[in-house]
Coordinates of C-alpha atoms in Angstrom, one line a residue:
X1 CA -31.7 6.2 -2.8
X2 CA -28.7 8.0 -1.3
X3 CA -25.4 6.2 -1.8
X4 CA -21.9 6.9 -0.3
X5 CA -18.7 5.7 -2.0
X6 CA -15.5 5.0 -0.2
X7 CA -12.2 3.9 -1.8
X8 CA -8.7 4.8 -3.1
X9 CA -9.8 6.9 -6.1
X10 CA -8.4 10.2 -5.0
X11 CA -5.6 10.4 -7.6
X12 CA -5.3 10.9 -11.3
X13 CA -4.8 7.2 -12.0
X14 CA -7.4 6.0 -14.5
X15 CA -8.0 2.7 -12.9
X16 CA -9.1 4.2 -9.6
X17 CA -11.5 7.0 -10.7
X18 CA -12.9 5.0 -13.7
X19 CA -14.1 2.2 -11.4
X20 CA -16.1 4.7 -9.4
X21 CA -17.7 6.3 -12.5
X22 CA -18.6 2.8 -13.8
X23 CA -20.2 1.8 -10.5
X24 CA -22.2 5.0 -10.3
X25 CA -23.6 4.4 -13.8
X26 CA -24.4 0.8 -13.2
X27 CA -26.1 1.5 -9.9
X28 CA -28.1 4.3 -11.5
X29 CA -27.7 6.3 -8.3
X30 CA -28.1 10.0 -8.7
X31 CA -27.7 11.1 -5.1
X32 CA -24.0 10.4 -4.3
X33 CA -21.7 11.2 -1.5
X34 CA -18.0 10.6 -2.2
X35 CA -15.6 10.2 0.7
X36 CA -12.2 11.3 -0.6
X37 CA -8.8 12.2 0.7
X38 CA -8.2 14.6 -2.2
X39 CA -11.3 16.4 -3.5
X40 CA -9.7 17.3 -6.9
X41 CA -9.9 13.6 -7.7
X42 CA -12.3 12.1 -8.4
X43 CA -14.2 15.4 -8.8
X44 CA -12.5 16.3 -12.1
X45 CA -13.6 13.0 -13.8
X46 CA -17.1 13.1 -12.2
X47 CA -17.6 16.6 -13.5
X48 CA -17.4 15.1 -17.0
X49 CA -19.3 11.9 -16.6
X50 CA -21.8 12.8 -13.8
X51 CA -22.6 16.5 -14.4
X52 CA -26.3 15.7 -14.1
X53 CA -25.9 13.9 -10.8
X54 CA -26.2 15.3 -7.3
X55 CA -22.7 14.7 -5.9
X56 CA -21.4 15.8 -2.5
X57 CA -17.7 15.5 -1.5
X58 CA -16.6 14.8 2.1
X59 CA -13.0 14.6 3.1
X60 CA -12.3 12.8 6.4
X61 CA -9.8 15.2 8.1
X62 CA -7.2 14.0 10.5
X63 CA -5.9 15.9 13.5
X64 CA -2.8 18.1 13.0
X65 CA -0.8 16.8 15.9
X66 CA -0.7 13.1 15.1
X67 CA 2.6 11.2 15.6
X68 CA 3.0 9.7 12.2
X69 CA 6.3 8.0 12.9
X70 CA 4.5 6.0 15.6
X71 CA 1.3 5.4 13.7
X72 CA 3.0 4.2 10.5
X73 CA 5.2 1.7 12.3
X74 CA 2.4 0.4 14.6
X75 CA 0.5 -2.5 13.1
X76 CA -1.6 -3.2 16.2
X77 CA -3.9 -0.2 15.9
X78 CA -7.6 -0.8 16.6
X79 CA -10.7 1.0 15.1
X80 CA -10.8 3.1 18.3
X81 CA -7.2 4.3 17.6
X82 CA -8.2 5.2 14.0
X83 CA -11.4 7.1 15.0
X84 CA -9.4 9.0 17.6
X85 CA -7.3 10.4 14.8
X86 CA -10.3 11.9 13.1
X87 CA -10.8 15.7 13.4
X88 CA -14.3 16.0 11.7
X89 CA -16.1 13.0 13.1
X90 CA -19.4 14.9 13.6
X91 CA -19.4 16.0 9.9
X92 CA -18.9 12.4 8.8
X93 CA -21.6 11.2 11.2
X94 CA -24.2 13.8 9.9
X95 CA -23.4 12.9 6.3
X96 CA -23.5 9.1 6.8
X97 CA -26.8 9.3 8.7
X98 CA -28.5 10.5 5.5
X99 CA -27.2 7.6 3.4
X100 CA -29.0 4.3 2.6
X101 CA -25.8 2.4 1.8
X102 CA -22.0 2.9 1.8
X103 CA -20.2 1.2 -1.0
X104 CA -16.5 0.3 -1.0
X105 CA -15.7 0.7 -4.7
X106 CA -13.1 -1.5 -6.2
X107 CA -9.4 -1.3 -5.9
X108 CA -6.5 -2.9 -4.0
X109 CA -5.9 -0.9 -0.7
X110 CA -6.5 -3.8 1.7
X111 CA -2.9 -5.0 2.0
X112 CA 0.3 -4.3 3.9
X113 CA 1.6 -1.9 1.2
X114 CA -1.2 0.5 1.8
X115 CA -0.9 0.0 5.6
X116 CA 2.4 2.0 5.3
X117 CA 0.2 5.0 4.0
X118 CA -1.9 5.2 7.1
X119 CA -2.9 8.8 6.5
X120 CA -4.8 7.6 3.4
X121 CA -5.9 4.3 4.9
X122 CA -7.4 6.0 7.9
X123 CA -9.4 8.4 5.6
X124 CA -10.8 5.3 3.7
X125 CA -11.6 3.3 6.9
X126 CA -13.2 6.0 9.0
X127 CA -16.4 6.4 7.0
X128 CA -16.8 2.6 7.1
X129 CA -16.3 2.4 10.9
X130 CA -18.8 5.2 11.4
X131 CA -21.3 3.6 9.0
X132 CA -21.1 0.4 11.1
X133 CA -21.7 2.3 14.3
X134 CA -24.8 3.8 12.6
X135 CA -25.9 0.4 11.5
X136 CA -25.8 1.4 7.8
X137 CA -25.5 -1.2 5.0
X138 CA -21.9 -1.6 3.8
X139 CA -21.2 -3.3 0.5
X140 CA -17.8 -4.1 -1.1
X141 CA -17.7 -4.4 -4.8
X142 CA -14.8 -6.2 -6.5
X143 CA -11.8 -5.5 -4.4
X144 CA -8.4 -7.2 -4.4
X145 CA -7.3 -8.4 -1.0
X146 CA -3.8 -9.0 0.6
X147 CA -1.1 -9.8 1.2
X148 CA -1.1 -8.8 4.8
X149 CA 2.1 -10.2 6.4
X150 CA 2.9 -8.1 9.5
X151 CA -0.3 -6.0 9.2
X152 CA -2.6 -9.0 9.5
X153 CA -3.8 -8.0 13.0
X154 CA -4.5 -4.5 11.9
X155 CA -6.9 -5.7 9.2
X156 CA -8.3 -8.4 11.5
X157 CA -9.6 -5.7 13.8
X158 CA -10.9 -3.7 10.8
X159 CA -12.9 -6.6 9.3
X160 CA -14.1 -7.8 12.7
X161 CA -15.5 -4.3 13.4
X162 CA -17.4 -4.0 10.1
X163 CA -18.8 -7.5 10.6
X164 CA -22.1 -6.8 8.8
X165 CA -20.5 -5.8 5.5
X166 CA -21.2 -7.7 2.3
X167 CA -17.9 -8.6 0.7
X168 CA -17.0 -9.2 -2.9
X169 CA -13.6 -9.9 -4.5
X170 CA -12.4 -9.7 -8.1
X171 CA -10.4 -13.0 -8.1
X172 CA -10.5 -16.6 -7.0
X173 CA -6.8 -16.8 -6.9
X174 CA -5.5 -15.3 -3.6
X175 CA -8.1 -12.8 -2.2
X176 CA -10.2 -15.4 -0.3
X177 CA -7.0 -17.0 1.1
X178 CA -6.0 -13.6 2.5
X179 CA -9.5 -12.9 3.8
X180 CA -9.3 -16.2 5.8
X181 CA -6.1 -14.9 7.3
X182 CA -8.0 -12.0 8.8
X183 CA -10.9 -14.1 10.0
X184 CA -13.4 -13.8 7.1
X185 CA -14.9 -17.1 6.0
X186 CA -15.1 -17.9 2.3
X187 CA -18.8 -18.5 2.4
X188 CA -19.3 -14.8 3.2
X189 CA -17.5 -13.7 0.0
X190 CA -19.0 -13.2 -3.5
X191 CA -16.9 -13.2 -6.7
X192 CA -17.4 -10.4 -9.2
X193 CA -15.5 -9.2 -12.3
X194 CA -13.2 -6.2 -11.8
X195 CA -15.2 -3.0 -11.6
X196 CA -13.8 -1.8 -14.9
X197 CA -13.9 -5.1 -16.9
X198 CA -17.5 -4.5 -18.1
X199 CA -17.9 -0.8 -18.9
X200 CA -21.3 0.8 -19.0
X201 CA -22.2 1.6 -22.7
X202 CA -23.3 5.1 -21.8
X203 CA -19.7 5.9 -20.8
X204 CA -18.3 4.5 -24.0
X205 CA -20.7 6.7 -26.1
X206 CA -19.2 10.0 -24.8
X207 CA -17.7 12.2 -27.5
X208 CA -14.0 11.4 -28.0
X209 CA -11.3 13.8 -27.2
X210 CA -8.5 12.0 -29.1
X211 CA -8.2 10.3 -32.5
X212 CA -5.1 8.2 -33.4
X213 CA -3.7 9.2 -36.8
X214 CA -2.0 5.9 -37.5
X215 CA -4.0 3.0 -38.8
X216 CA -1.7 0.4 -37.5
X217 CA -0.3 0.8 -34.0
X218 CA 0.4 -0.7 -30.6
X219 CA -0.3 1.1 -27.4
X220 CA 2.4 1.5 -24.7
X221 CA 1.7 2.6 -21.2
X222 CA 5.1 3.0 -19.4
X223 CA 4.7 3.0 -15.6
X224 CA 8.4 3.5 -14.9
X225 CA 10.6 6.1 -13.1
X226 CA 12.1 8.5 -15.5
X227 CA 15.7 7.4 -14.8
X228 CA 14.9 3.9 -15.8
X229 CA 13.5 5.1 -19.1
X230 CA 16.5 7.3 -19.7
X231 CA 18.8 4.3 -19.0
X232 CA 16.9 2.2 -21.5
X233 CA 16.0 4.7 -24.1
X234 CA 18.3 3.1 -26.8
X235 CA 16.6 -0.2 -26.2
X236 CA 13.2 1.3 -26.5
X237 CA 14.2 3.2 -29.7
X238 CA 15.5 -0.1 -31.1
X239 CA 12.2 -1.8 -30.2
X240 CA 10.2 1.0 -32.0
X241 CA 12.4 0.6 -35.1
X242 CA 12.0 -3.2 -35.1
X243 CA 8.2 -3.2 -34.9
X244 CA 8.0 -0.6 -37.7
X245 CA 10.3 -2.5 -40.0
X246 CA 8.9 -6.0 -39.2
X247 CA 5.3 -5.3 -38.6
X248 CA 4.7 -1.8 -40.0
X249 CA 3.4 -0.6 -36.7
X250 CA 3.6 2.8 -35.0
X251 CA 3.5 3.4 -31.2
X252 CA 0.8 5.3 -29.3
X253 CA 1.9 6.4 -25.9
X254 CA -1.1 6.4 -23.6
X255 CA -0.5 7.8 -20.1
X256 CA -2.8 6.6 -17.4
X257 CA -1.9 9.3 -14.9
X258 CA -1.3 13.0 -15.2
X259 CA 1.6 13.2 -12.8
X260 CA 2.6 9.8 -11.2
X261 CA 4.7 7.9 -13.8
X262 CA 2.4 9.1 -16.6
X263 CA 2.4 12.1 -18.9
X264 CA 6.0 13.1 -18.3
X265 CA 7.2 9.6 -19.2
X266 CA 4.9 9.5 -22.3
X267 CA 6.2 12.9 -23.5
X268 CA 9.8 11.9 -23.0
X269 CA 9.4 8.7 -25.0
X270 CA 7.4 10.4 -27.8
X271 CA 10.1 13.1 -28.1
X272 CA 12.7 10.3 -28.7
X273 CA 10.8 8.0 -31.0
X274 CA 9.8 9.2 -34.5
X275 CA 7.2 6.6 -35.3
X276 CA 5.0 7.5 -32.3
X277 CA 2.0 9.5 -31.3
X278 CA 1.3 11.0 -27.9
X279 CA -2.1 11.2 -26.1
X280 CA -1.5 14.4 -24.3
X281 CA -4.0 14.6 -21.4
X282 CA -2.8 17.8 -19.8
X283 CA -5.6 20.0 -21.2
X284 CA -8.3 17.7 -19.8
X285 CA -6.5 16.9 -16.6
X286 CA -7.0 13.1 -16.8
X287 CA -7.4 10.3 -19.3
X288 CA -11.1 9.9 -20.1
X289 CA -12.4 6.3 -19.8
X290 CA -14.0 6.2 -23.2
X291 CA -11.0 7.5 -25.0
X292 CA -8.7 4.9 -23.3
X293 CA -11.0 2.1 -24.2
X294 CA -11.4 3.0 -27.9
X295 CA -7.7 3.7 -28.4
X296 CA -6.9 0.3 -26.9
X297 CA -9.7 -1.5 -28.8
X298 CA -8.4 -0.2 -32.2
X299 CA -4.8 -1.2 -31.4
X300 CA -3.0 -4.3 -32.7
X301 CA -1.4 -4.9 -29.3
X302 CA -0.9 -3.2 -25.9
X303 CA 2.0 -3.2 -23.5
X304 CA 1.1 -1.9 -20.1
X305 CA 2.7 -1.8 -16.7
X306 CA -0.6 -0.9 -15.0
X307 CA -3.2 -3.6 -14.0
X308 CA -6.1 -1.7 -15.6
X309 CA -4.2 -1.6 -18.9
X310 CA -4.5 -5.4 -18.7
X311 CA -8.2 -5.1 -17.7
X312 CA -9.1 -2.8 -20.6
X313 CA -7.2 -4.8 -23.1
X314 CA -9.0 -8.0 -22.1
X315 CA -12.3 -6.2 -22.1
X316 CA -11.6 -4.8 -25.6
X317 CA -10.2 -8.1 -26.8
X318 CA -6.9 -6.5 -27.7
X319 CA -3.8 -8.8 -27.3
X320 CA -1.7 -7.5 -24.4
X321 CA 1.5 -8.1 -22.3
X322 CA 1.2 -6.8 -18.7
X323 CA 4.5 -6.1 -17.0
X324 CA 4.0 -7.0 -13.4
X325 CA 4.9 -4.2 -11.0
X326 CA 7.0 -4.9 -7.9
X327 CA 6.2 -2.9 -4.7
X328 CA 9.2 -2.8 -2.4
X329 CA 10.7 -5.7 -4.3
X330 CA 7.5 -7.7 -3.7
X331 CA 5.7 -9.0 -6.8
X332 CA 2.9 -10.9 -5.1
X333 CA 0.2 -8.3 -5.3
X334 CA 0.8 -7.3 -8.9
X335 CA 1.2 -11.0 -10.0
X336 CA -1.9 -12.2 -8.0
X337 CA -4.3 -9.7 -9.4
X338 CA -3.1 -10.3 -13.0
X339 CA -3.4 -14.1 -12.8
X340 CA -6.7 -13.7 -10.9
X341 CA -8.1 -11.6 -13.7
X342 CA -6.8 -13.9 -16.5
X343 CA -8.2 -17.0 -14.9
X344 CA -11.6 -15.4 -14.4
X345 CA -11.8 -14.1 -18.0
X346 CA -10.7 -17.3 -19.5
X347 CA -12.2 -19.7 -17.0
X348 CA -12.6 -23.2 -18.6
X349 CA -10.1 -22.4 -21.4
X350 CA -6.6 -23.8 -21.6
X351 CA -4.5 -20.8 -20.9
X352 CA -0.8 -20.0 -20.4
X353 CA -0.7 -16.7 -18.4
X354 CA 2.9 -16.2 -19.4
X355 CA 1.6 -15.3 -22.9
X356 CA 0.0 -12.3 -21.1
X357 CA 2.5 -11.5 -18.3
X358 CA 6.2 -10.5 -18.1
X359 CA 8.4 -9.2 -15.4
X360 CA 11.0 -6.7 -16.7
X361 CA 11.3 -4.2 -19.5
X362 CA 14.0 -5.8 -21.7
X363 CA 12.4 -9.2 -21.7
X364 CA 9.0 -7.7 -22.5
X365 CA 10.3 -5.6 -25.4
X366 CA 12.2 -8.6 -26.8
X367 CA 9.2 -10.9 -26.4
X368 CA 7.0 -8.5 -28.4
X369 CA 9.4 -7.6 -31.1
X370 CA 10.4 -11.2 -31.8
X371 CA 7.0 -12.9 -31.3
X372 CA 4.3 -10.3 -31.9
X373 CA 2.4 -12.3 -34.6
X374 CA 2.5 -15.5 -32.5
X375 CA 1.3 -13.6 -29.4
X376 CA -1.6 -12.0 -31.3
X377 CA -2.6 -15.3 -32.9
X378 CA -2.5 -17.1 -29.5
X379 CA -4.6 -14.5 -27.7
X380 CA -7.1 -13.9 -30.4
X381 CA -7.8 -17.7 -30.5
X382 CA -8.7 -17.3 -26.8
X383 CA -10.9 -14.2 -27.4
X384 CA -12.7 -16.0 -30.2
X385 CA -13.4 -19.1 -28.1
X386 CA -17.1 -19.3 -27.3
X387 CA -16.3 -20.0 -23.7
X388 CA -14.7 -16.5 -23.5
X389 CA -17.9 -14.7 -24.5
X390 CA -20.0 -17.0 -22.3
X391 CA -17.7 -16.1 -19.3
X392 CA -18.2 -12.5 -20.0
X393 CA -21.9 -12.9 -20.1
X394 CA -21.9 -14.8 -16.8
X395 CA -19.6 -12.2 -15.2
X396 CA -21.9 -9.4 -16.3
X397 CA -25.0 -11.1 -15.0
X398 CA -23.3 -11.8 -11.6
X399 CA -22.2 -8.1 -11.4
X400 CA -25.7 -6.7 -12.2
X401 CA -27.4 -9.1 -9.9
X402 CA -25.1 -8.1 -7.0
X403 CA -25.5 -4.4 -7.7
X404 CA -29.3 -4.8 -8.0
X405 CA -29.3 -6.4 -4.6
X406 CA -27.9 -3.2 -3.2

């Protein structure tokens, strides 16, 4: 079977490339074509995890003379407009003709935030538009959808064009609502766990690159601009001192990204906080999935500003606070995917999502330093609930059934 993958995993952000790796493993597909807008990623991670697989990389290339000011501001573009921007359409057609199926691997690029990055969105959309022309099977795994706002018509045309695609979303909270906005009826949509919630065991068995020295620690992933961290460094140092004195805990800084609000931030914080360790991913070039999972699983607690920090914490049954991330002063997307995940994982269990979610740095640090034991106890009770393990089993069965149907 020859499988093509399309999605927003062309950066050094763990959440994006890890979902692709996990899907390749679960699908057991060894002949893979990856459509990417930056070949370095996900190649660097696939070189580690898929070195025995036959993987080809195709980059959709856009014409040099495009008027990006006009394209980025225009939300009424049609599939024809998008395809006319493509330089190497023949290369993509020849590649897609050889495929049995094109899979849109998980992630959240179908919203109005990404519509402002049309250079990247076009490169994700064009293989799907061509696949539809060639009558190829198109399957979405667990994507997050919306909000659309003023880009609703842009996405209406897109979904109308790929009318034969099989759709799956990762939440029952807002994704189906936004799909209805763009003309997709709810009965066409399947519900799956996030593509990284249930990690293939073969991935977790890879040899580890990092070992944490401390026996008692919390993990911190700080997705913040450097100037925000510098302005708040005294507060963060006070937090580190408090959790050492009150709970005898050290801090492990775990960057999810090599360059974008990742390693530089972790190095800066480690330099300023004595009771801390740094997971320095520079020599590898990315954060390996299995290392991240084991470091989080062995932690007392995790504080993350990235959604897939929340995903891995819940998967590892490690208590966590996720700091929702505003995009252009808009919290809807970040909040929706967090609540959607929590509700899926703890379906049927009485749950207060505010025990898992916060909105700003100072409130988050205060909440953890003052109430760590209570937060740990509350969340562990939910993890130990039989319903939690049943939910996980059901979600795994649903995922495998769906992937097997491909």
